[in-house]
Coordinates of C-alpha atoms in Angstrom, one line a residue:
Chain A
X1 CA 72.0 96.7 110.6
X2 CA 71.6 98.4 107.2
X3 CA 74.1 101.4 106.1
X4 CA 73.5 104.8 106.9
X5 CA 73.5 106.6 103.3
X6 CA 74.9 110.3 104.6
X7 CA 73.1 113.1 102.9
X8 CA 74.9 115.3 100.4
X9 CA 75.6 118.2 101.5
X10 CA 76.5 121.5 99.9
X11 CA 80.2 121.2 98.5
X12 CA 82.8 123.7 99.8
X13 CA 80.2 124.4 102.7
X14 CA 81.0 124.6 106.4
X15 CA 79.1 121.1 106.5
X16 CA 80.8 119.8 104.1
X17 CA 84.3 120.9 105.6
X18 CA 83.6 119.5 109.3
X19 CA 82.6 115.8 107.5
X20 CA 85.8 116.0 105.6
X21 CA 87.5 116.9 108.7
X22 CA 85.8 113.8 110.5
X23 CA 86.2 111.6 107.6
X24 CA 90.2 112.3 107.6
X25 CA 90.6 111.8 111.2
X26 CA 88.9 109.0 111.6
X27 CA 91.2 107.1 108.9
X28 CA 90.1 104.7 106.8
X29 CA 87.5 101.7 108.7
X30 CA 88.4 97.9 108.7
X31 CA 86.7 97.0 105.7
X32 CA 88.9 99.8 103.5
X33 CA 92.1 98.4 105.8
X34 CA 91.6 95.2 104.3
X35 CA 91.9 96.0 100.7
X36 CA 95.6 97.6 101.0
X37 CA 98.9 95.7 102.5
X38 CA 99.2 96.2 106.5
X39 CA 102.3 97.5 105.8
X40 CA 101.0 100.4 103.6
X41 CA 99.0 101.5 106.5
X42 CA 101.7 100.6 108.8
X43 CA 103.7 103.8 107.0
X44 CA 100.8 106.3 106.9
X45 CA 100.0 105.7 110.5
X46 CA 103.8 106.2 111.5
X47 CA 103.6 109.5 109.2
X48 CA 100.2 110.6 111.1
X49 CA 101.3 109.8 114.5
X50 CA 103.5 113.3 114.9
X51 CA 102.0 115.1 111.5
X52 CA 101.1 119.0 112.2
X53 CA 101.0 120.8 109.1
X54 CA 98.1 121.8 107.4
X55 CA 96.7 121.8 104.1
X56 CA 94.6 123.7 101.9
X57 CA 92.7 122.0 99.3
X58 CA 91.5 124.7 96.8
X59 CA 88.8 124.7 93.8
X60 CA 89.9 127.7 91.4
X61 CA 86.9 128.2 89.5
X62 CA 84.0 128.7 91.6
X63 CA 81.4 131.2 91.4
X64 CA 83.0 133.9 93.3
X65 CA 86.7 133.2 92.9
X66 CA 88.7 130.6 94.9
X67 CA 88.0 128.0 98.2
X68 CA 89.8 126.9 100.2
X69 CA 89.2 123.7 102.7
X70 CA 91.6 124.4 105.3
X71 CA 92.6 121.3 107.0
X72 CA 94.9 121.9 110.2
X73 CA 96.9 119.0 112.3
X74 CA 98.5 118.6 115.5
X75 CA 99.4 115.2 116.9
X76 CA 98.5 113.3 114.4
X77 CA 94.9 115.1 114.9
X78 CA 92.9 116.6 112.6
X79 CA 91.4 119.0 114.8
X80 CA 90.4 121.9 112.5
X81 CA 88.7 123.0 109.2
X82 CA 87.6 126.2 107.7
X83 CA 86.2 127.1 104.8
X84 CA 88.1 130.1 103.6
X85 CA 89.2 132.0 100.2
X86 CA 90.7 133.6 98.1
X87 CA 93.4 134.0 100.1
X88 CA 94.6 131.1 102.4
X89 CA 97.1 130.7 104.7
X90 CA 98.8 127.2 105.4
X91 CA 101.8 124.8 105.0
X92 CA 100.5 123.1 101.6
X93 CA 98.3 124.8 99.5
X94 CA 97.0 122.6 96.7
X95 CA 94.4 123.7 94.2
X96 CA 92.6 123.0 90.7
X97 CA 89.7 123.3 88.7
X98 CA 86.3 122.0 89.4
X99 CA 86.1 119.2 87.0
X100 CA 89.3 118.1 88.8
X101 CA 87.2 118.0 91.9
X102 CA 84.5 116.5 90.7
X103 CA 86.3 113.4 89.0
X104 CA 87.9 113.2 92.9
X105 CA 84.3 112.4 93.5
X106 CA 83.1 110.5 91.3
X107 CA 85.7 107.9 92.1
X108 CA 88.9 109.0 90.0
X109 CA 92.1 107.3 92.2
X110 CA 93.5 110.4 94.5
X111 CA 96.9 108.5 93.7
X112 CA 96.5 109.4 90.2
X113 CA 95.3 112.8 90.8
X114 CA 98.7 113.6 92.8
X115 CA 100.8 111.9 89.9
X116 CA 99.2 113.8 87.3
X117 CA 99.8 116.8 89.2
X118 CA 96.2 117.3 88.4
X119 CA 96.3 119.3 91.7
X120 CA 98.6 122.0 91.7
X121 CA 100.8 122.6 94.8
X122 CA 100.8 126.6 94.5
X123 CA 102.9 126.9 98.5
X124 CA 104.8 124.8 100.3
X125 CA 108.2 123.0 99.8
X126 CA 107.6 119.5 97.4
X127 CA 110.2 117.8 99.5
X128 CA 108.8 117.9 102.7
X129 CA 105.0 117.4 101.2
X130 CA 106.1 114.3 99.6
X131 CA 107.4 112.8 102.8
X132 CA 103.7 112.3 103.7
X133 CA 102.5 111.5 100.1
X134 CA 100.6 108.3 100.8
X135 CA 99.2 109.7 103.9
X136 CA 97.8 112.4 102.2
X137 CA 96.6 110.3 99.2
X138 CA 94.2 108.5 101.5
X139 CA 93.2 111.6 103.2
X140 CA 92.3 113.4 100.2
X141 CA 90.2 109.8 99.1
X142 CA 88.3 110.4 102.7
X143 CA 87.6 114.2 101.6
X144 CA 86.3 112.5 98.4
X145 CA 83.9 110.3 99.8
X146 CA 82.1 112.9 101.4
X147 CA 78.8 112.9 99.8
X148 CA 78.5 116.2 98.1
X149 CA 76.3 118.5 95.8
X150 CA 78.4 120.3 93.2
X151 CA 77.5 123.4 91.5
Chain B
X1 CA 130.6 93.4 87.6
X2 CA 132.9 91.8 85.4
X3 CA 135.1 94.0 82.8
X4 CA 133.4 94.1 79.3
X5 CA 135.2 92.5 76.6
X6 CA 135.7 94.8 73.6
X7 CA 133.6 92.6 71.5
X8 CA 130.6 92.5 73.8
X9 CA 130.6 96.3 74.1
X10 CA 130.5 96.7 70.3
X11 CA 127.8 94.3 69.7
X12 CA 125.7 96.6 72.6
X13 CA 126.8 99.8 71.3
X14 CA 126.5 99.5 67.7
X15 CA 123.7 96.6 67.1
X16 CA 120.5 96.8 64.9
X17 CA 117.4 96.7 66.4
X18 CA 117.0 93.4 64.8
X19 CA 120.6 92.0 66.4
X20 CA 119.6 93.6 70.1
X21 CA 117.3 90.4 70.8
X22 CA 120.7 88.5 70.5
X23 CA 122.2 90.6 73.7
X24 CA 121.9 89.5 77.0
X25 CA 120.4 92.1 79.3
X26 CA 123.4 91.6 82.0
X27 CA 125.4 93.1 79.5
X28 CA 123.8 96.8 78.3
X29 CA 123.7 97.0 82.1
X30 CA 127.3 96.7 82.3
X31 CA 127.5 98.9 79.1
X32 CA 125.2 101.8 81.1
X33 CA 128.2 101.7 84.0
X34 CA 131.2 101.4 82.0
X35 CA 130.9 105.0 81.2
X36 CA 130.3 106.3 84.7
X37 CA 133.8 107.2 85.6
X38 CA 134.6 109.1 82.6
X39 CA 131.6 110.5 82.0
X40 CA 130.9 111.1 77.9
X41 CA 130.0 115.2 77.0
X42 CA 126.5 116.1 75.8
X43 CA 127.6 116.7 72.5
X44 CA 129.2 112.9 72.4
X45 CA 125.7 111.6 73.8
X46 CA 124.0 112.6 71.5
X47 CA 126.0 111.4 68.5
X48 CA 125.2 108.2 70.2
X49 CA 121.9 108.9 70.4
X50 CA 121.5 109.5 66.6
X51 CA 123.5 106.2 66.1
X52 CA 121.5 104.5 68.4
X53 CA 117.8 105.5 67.4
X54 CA 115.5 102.9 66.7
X55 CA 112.1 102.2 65.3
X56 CA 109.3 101.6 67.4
X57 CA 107.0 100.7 64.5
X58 CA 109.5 97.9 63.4
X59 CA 108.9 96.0 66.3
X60 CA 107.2 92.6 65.8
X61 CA 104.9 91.3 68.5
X62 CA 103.2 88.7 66.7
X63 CA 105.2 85.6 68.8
X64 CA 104.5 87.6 71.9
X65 CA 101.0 87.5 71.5
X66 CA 101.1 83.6 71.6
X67 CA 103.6 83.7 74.1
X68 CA 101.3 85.5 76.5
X69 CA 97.6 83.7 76.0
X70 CA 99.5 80.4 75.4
X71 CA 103.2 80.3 77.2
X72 CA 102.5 82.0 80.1
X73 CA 100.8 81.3 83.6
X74 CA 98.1 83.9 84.8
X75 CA 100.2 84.3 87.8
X76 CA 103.3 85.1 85.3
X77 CA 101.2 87.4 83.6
X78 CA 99.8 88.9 86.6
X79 CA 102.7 89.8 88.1
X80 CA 104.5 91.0 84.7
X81 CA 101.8 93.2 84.4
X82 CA 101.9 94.5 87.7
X83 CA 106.1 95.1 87.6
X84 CA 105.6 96.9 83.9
X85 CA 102.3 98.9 84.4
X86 CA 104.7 101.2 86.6
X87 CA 106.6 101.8 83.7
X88 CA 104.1 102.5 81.0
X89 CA 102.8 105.4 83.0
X90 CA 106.5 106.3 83.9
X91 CA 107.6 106.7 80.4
X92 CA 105.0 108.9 79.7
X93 CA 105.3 111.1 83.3
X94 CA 109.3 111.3 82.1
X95 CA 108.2 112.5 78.4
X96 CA 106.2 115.2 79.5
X97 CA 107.8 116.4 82.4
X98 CA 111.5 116.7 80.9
X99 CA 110.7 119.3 78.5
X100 CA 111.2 121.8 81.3
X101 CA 114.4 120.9 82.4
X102 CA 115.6 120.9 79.3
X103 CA 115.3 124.9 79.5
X104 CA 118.3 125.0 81.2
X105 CA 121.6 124.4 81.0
X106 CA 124.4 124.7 78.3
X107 CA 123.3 125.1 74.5
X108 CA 124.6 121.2 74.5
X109 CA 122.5 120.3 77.4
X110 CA 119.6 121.4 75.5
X111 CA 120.3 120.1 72.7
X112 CA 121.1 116.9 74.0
X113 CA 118.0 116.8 76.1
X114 CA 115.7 117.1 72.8
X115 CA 116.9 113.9 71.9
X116 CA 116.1 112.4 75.4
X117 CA 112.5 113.3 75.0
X118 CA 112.3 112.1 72.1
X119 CA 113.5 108.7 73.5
X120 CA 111.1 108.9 76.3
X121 CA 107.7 109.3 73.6
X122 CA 109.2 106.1 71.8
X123 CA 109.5 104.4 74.8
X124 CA 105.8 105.4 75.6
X125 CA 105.0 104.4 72.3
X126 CA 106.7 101.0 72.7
X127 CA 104.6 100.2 75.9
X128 CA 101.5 101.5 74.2
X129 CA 101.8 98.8 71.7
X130 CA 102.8 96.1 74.1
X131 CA 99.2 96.8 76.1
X132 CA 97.6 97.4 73.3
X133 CA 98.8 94.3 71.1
X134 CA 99.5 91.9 73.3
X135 CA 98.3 92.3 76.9
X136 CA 95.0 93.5 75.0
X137 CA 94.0 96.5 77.7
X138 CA 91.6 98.2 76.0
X139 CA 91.2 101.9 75.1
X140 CA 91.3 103.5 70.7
X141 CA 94.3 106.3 72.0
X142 CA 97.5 106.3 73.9
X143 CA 95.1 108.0 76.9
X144 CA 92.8 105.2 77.2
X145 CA 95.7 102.3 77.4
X146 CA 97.0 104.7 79.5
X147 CA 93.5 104.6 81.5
X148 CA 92.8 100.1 81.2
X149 CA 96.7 100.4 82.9
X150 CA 96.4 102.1 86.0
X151 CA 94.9 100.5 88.2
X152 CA 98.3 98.0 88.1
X153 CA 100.1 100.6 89.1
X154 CA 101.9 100.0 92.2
X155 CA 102.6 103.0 94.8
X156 CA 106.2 102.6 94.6
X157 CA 105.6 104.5 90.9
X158 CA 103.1 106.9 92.4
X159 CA 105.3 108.4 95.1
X160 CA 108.5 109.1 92.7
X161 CA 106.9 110.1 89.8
X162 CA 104.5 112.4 91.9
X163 CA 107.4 113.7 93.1
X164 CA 108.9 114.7 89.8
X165 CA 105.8 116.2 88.2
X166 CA 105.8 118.2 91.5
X167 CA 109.0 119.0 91.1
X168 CA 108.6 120.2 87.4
X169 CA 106.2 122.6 88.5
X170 CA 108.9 123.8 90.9
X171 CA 111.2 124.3 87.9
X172 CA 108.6 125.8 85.6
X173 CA 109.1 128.7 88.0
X174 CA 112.6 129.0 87.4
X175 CA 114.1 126.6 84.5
X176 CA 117.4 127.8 85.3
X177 CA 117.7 127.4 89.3
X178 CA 120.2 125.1 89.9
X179 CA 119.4 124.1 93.2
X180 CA 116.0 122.9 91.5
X181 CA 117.9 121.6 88.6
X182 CA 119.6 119.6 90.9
X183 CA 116.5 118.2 93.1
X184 CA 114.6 117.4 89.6
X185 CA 117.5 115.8 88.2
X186 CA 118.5 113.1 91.5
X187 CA 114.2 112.2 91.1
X188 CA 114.6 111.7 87.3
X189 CA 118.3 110.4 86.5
X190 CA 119.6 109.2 89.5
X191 CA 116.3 107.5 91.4
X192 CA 113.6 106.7 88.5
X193 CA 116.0 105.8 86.0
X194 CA 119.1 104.6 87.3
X195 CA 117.1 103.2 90.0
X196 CA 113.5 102.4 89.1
X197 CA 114.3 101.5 85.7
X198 CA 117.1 99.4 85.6
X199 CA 115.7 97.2 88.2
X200 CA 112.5 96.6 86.1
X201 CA 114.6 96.0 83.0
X202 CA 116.9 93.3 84.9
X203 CA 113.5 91.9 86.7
X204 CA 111.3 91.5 83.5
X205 CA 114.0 90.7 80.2
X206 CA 116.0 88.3 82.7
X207 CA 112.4 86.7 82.9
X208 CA 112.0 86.6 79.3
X209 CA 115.4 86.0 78.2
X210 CA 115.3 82.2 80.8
X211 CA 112.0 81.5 79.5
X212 CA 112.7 82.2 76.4
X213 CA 108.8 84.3 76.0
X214 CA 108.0 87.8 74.1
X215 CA 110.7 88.5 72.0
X216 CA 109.5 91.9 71.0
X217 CA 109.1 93.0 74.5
X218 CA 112.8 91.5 75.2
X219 CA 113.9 93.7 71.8
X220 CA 112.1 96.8 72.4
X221 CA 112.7 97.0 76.5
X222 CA 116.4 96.1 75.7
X223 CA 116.8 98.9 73.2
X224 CA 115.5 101.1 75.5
X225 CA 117.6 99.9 78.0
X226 CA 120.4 100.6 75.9
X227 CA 118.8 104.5 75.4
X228 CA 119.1 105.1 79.4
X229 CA 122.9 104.3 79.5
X230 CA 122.8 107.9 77.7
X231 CA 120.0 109.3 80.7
X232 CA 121.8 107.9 83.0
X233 CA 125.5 108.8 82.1
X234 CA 123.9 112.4 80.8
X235 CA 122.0 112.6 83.6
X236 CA 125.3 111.2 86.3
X237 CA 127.0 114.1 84.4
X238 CA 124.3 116.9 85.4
X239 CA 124.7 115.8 88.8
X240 CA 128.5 115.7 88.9
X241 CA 129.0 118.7 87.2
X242 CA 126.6 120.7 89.7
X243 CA 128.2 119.7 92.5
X244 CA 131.9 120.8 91.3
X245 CA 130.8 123.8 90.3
X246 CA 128.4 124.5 93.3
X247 CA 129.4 122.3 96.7
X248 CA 126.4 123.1 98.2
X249 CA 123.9 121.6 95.3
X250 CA 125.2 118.0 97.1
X251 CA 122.6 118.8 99.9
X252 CA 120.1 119.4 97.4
X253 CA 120.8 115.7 96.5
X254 CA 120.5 114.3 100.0
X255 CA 117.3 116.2 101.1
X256 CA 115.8 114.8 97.8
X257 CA 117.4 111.4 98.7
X258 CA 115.8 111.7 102.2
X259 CA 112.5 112.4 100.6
X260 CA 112.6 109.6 97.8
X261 CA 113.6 106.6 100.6
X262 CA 111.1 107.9 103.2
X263 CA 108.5 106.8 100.8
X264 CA 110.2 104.1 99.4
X265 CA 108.5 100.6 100.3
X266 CA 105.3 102.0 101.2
X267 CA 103.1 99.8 98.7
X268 CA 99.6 98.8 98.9
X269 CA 99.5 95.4 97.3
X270 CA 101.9 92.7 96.8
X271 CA 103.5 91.3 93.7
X272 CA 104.4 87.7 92.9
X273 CA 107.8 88.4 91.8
X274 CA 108.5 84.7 92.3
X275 CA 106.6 84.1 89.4
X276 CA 109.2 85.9 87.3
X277 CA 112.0 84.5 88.9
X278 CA 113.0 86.7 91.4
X279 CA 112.9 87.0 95.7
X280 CA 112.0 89.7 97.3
X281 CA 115.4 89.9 99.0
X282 CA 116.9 89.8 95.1
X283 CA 115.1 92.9 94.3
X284 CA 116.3 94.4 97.6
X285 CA 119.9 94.2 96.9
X286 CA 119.2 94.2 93.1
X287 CA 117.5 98.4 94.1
X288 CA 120.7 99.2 96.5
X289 CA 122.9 98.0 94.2
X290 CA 122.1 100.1 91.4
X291 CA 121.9 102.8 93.9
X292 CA 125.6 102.6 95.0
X293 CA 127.0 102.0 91.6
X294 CA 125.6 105.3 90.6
X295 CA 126.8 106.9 93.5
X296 CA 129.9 105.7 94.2
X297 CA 131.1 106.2 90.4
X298 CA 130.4 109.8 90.3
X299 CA 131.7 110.1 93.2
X300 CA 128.8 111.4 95.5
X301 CA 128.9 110.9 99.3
X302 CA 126.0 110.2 102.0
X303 CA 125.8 111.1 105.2
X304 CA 125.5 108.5 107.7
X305 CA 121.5 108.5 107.9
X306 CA 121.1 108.5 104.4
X307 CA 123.2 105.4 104.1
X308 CA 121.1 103.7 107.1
X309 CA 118.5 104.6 104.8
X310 CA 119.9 103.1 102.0
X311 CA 120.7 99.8 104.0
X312 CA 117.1 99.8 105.1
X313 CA 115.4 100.6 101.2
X314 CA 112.2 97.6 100.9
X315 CA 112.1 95.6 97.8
X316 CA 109.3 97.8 96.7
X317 CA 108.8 96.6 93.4
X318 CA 107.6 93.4 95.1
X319 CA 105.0 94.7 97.0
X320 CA 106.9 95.0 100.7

């Protein structure tokens, strides 16, 4: 059965948001599992299992200030987003520029992002973040493969 | 580890850059301990440091460069690319994040610190012209090497130095909050480079030193091996000092601790460290052993999870 391409959809819209939420939850498929040690999965999947924070994944330089993609957990569930902005209230709030964003979609390594601090953690405590680093590493590469148009 | 003789300590403290090749690796990392207990002053660090400098430019890679396209296995190289990579991005991520801590502190401290950065852009510069010259990665500026190199770059290097750009944000705030100070300073001196570092050192010029391959690598990584016995002694110091004047700054160590081994061994891909020499189980105690030496000689205590912790840290650097 051929691939289903998935239609861009407007970036930052409340589209957009619920396929990033579905695309975090649902973790990455088999054929991504395969490319990565089980035991690299083994610890993001023992991270997720109780995780219950929430994140908000900002772009500062939008037309009409700041957005948010508010990403909540419970359970090791994704169970809510919202697009919201300029203010935004959640446990992690991590924001940059547009051209950040769009080299997250055009294939830059999310791992690389975070490393570079290209993405600014601007509330939250680092400790306690970085406890799920690699969990949200391949979270924020499932928000990036969410086709989307940019402005 | 055995007691230095006097002779070996002055051929590691005050050799050429030239005479390094002729020191064995086994003993600058005796030479980065020996001070632990005593702990040497900022002010005597850096007269070191401007004893100690060397030239990155004088470097001479031109038996490497056979060494690697004709002495060398493609599994060798493979897995000496993937142990280093780490470290070509981490001298880089340590240059530009110190600068900020380097606000802080005592007039010494800073001025000690400058020379540490300075330190840290040769030793980028030094791994810029070993991918450049001889592992060929492409790229025309320090960026682009920096670019051809990533994608060997393990997640045991992601997670730590994450952390401490994260954390130098957190400082940025605030250059002189100690209890930041202190979190910054167990990532950088205790964890990446007494940690981190000194394992890849022993791992990759214990490689070439039995093999007898890249001699400029061997001479450059070993100087700069000789460099972090001042991070890590200036950086043990820091530490030490915080927590005598401040009890309370030792939980800022441990909550960092808990956060550095909760993401320790979670790698994505596996490295051949066999190829090099080494066993998985090697690297294991070779990472807690460098841990505890630290630790112990400075005289800073763990609580019972953190040392279950400890007991349970993965040989990252081999892949899990």
């Amino acid at each position: 059965m051929p691939a289903v391409t998935e239609t861009a959809v407007e970036f930052f819209g409340p589209e957009w948001a619920e396929r990033a939420r579905a695309a975090v939850d649902a973790g990455p498929d088999a054929a991504l599992r395969e490319t990565k040690l089980p035991t690299y999965w083994g610890w993001i999947d023992n991270v997720r299992a109780t995780y219950g924070e929430s994140w908000a994944l900002g772009v500062t330089d939008l037309p009409g200030g700041p957005r948010y993609l508010k990403l909540s957990w419970r359970d090791g569930e994704c169970h809510a987003a919202e697009i919201t902005g300029p203010d935004v209230d959640a446990d992690y709030v991590l924001s940059g520029p547009l051209a950040v964003w769009r080299d997250l979609l055009d294939g830059d390594d999310p791992g690389r992002i975070v490393m570079y601090r290209r993405l600014r953690l601007s509330s939250g405590n680092v400790l306690r973040f970085f406890r799920g680093i690699y969990f949200f590493v391949e979270s924020l590469a499932a928000v990036a493969r969410v086709p989307a148009t940019l402005p | 580890m055995t007691r230095m003789s006097d002779d070996v300590m002055d051929a590691v403290e005050n050799s050429e850059l030239k005479q390094i090749r002729d020191i064995d690796i086994d003993d600058v990392l005796d030479y980065v301990h020996r001070d632990l207990k005593k702990l040497p002053d900022y002010e005597q660090l850096y007269r070191r440091y401007l004893r100690q400098r060397w030239d990155v430019y004088d470097l001479d890679f031109t038996q490497d460069v056979r060494d690697w396209s004709e002495g060398m296995s493609q599994e060798e190289r493979d897995s000496f690319v993937a142990i280093s990579a780490g470290f070509h991005h981490g001298e880089r991520q340590v240059e530009v994040e110190l600068p900020v801590f380097m606000l802080g502190g005592s007039e010494e401290s800073k001025i000690y610190m400058s020379s540490q950065i300075e330190d840290e852009a040769r030793h980028t510069v030094f791994f810029d012209r070993f991918y450049r010259e001889v592992v060929k990665m492409p790229g025309a500026t320090v960026q682009e090497v920096l670019d051809s190199s990533f994608a060997h770059v393990s997640e045991t290097f992601v997670g730590p130095f994450g952390l401490l750009a994260y954390q130098a944000d957190d400082l940025r705030r605030d250059p002189e909050d100690e209890a930041a100070r202190v979190r910054y300073g167990t990532t950088y001196f205790l964890w990446i480079e007494g940690v981190l570092a000194l394992s890849v050192m022993k791992i990759t010029l214990s490689y070439c030193r039995n093999r007898g391959f890249l001699p400029g690598y061997y001479t450059g990584f070993t100087a700069t091996c000789r460099d972090e016995a001042r991070h890590v002694q200036g950086g043990m110091r820091f530490l030490r000092d915080a927590v005598q004047n401040d009890p309370r700054m030792l939980t800022e160590i441990h909550d960092t601790l808990r956060t550095i081994l909760a993401i320790n061994g979670a790698t994505s891909r596996r490295i051949a460290l066999e190829a090099l020499g080494w066993s998985p189980e090697e690297v294991r105690r070779l990472m807690i052993r460098q841990l505890r030496m630290k630790l112990t000689d400075v005289g800073i205590s763990l609580p019972p999870d953190i040392q279950e912790m400890v007991n349970r840290i993965e040989p990252e650097l081999a892949g899990g």
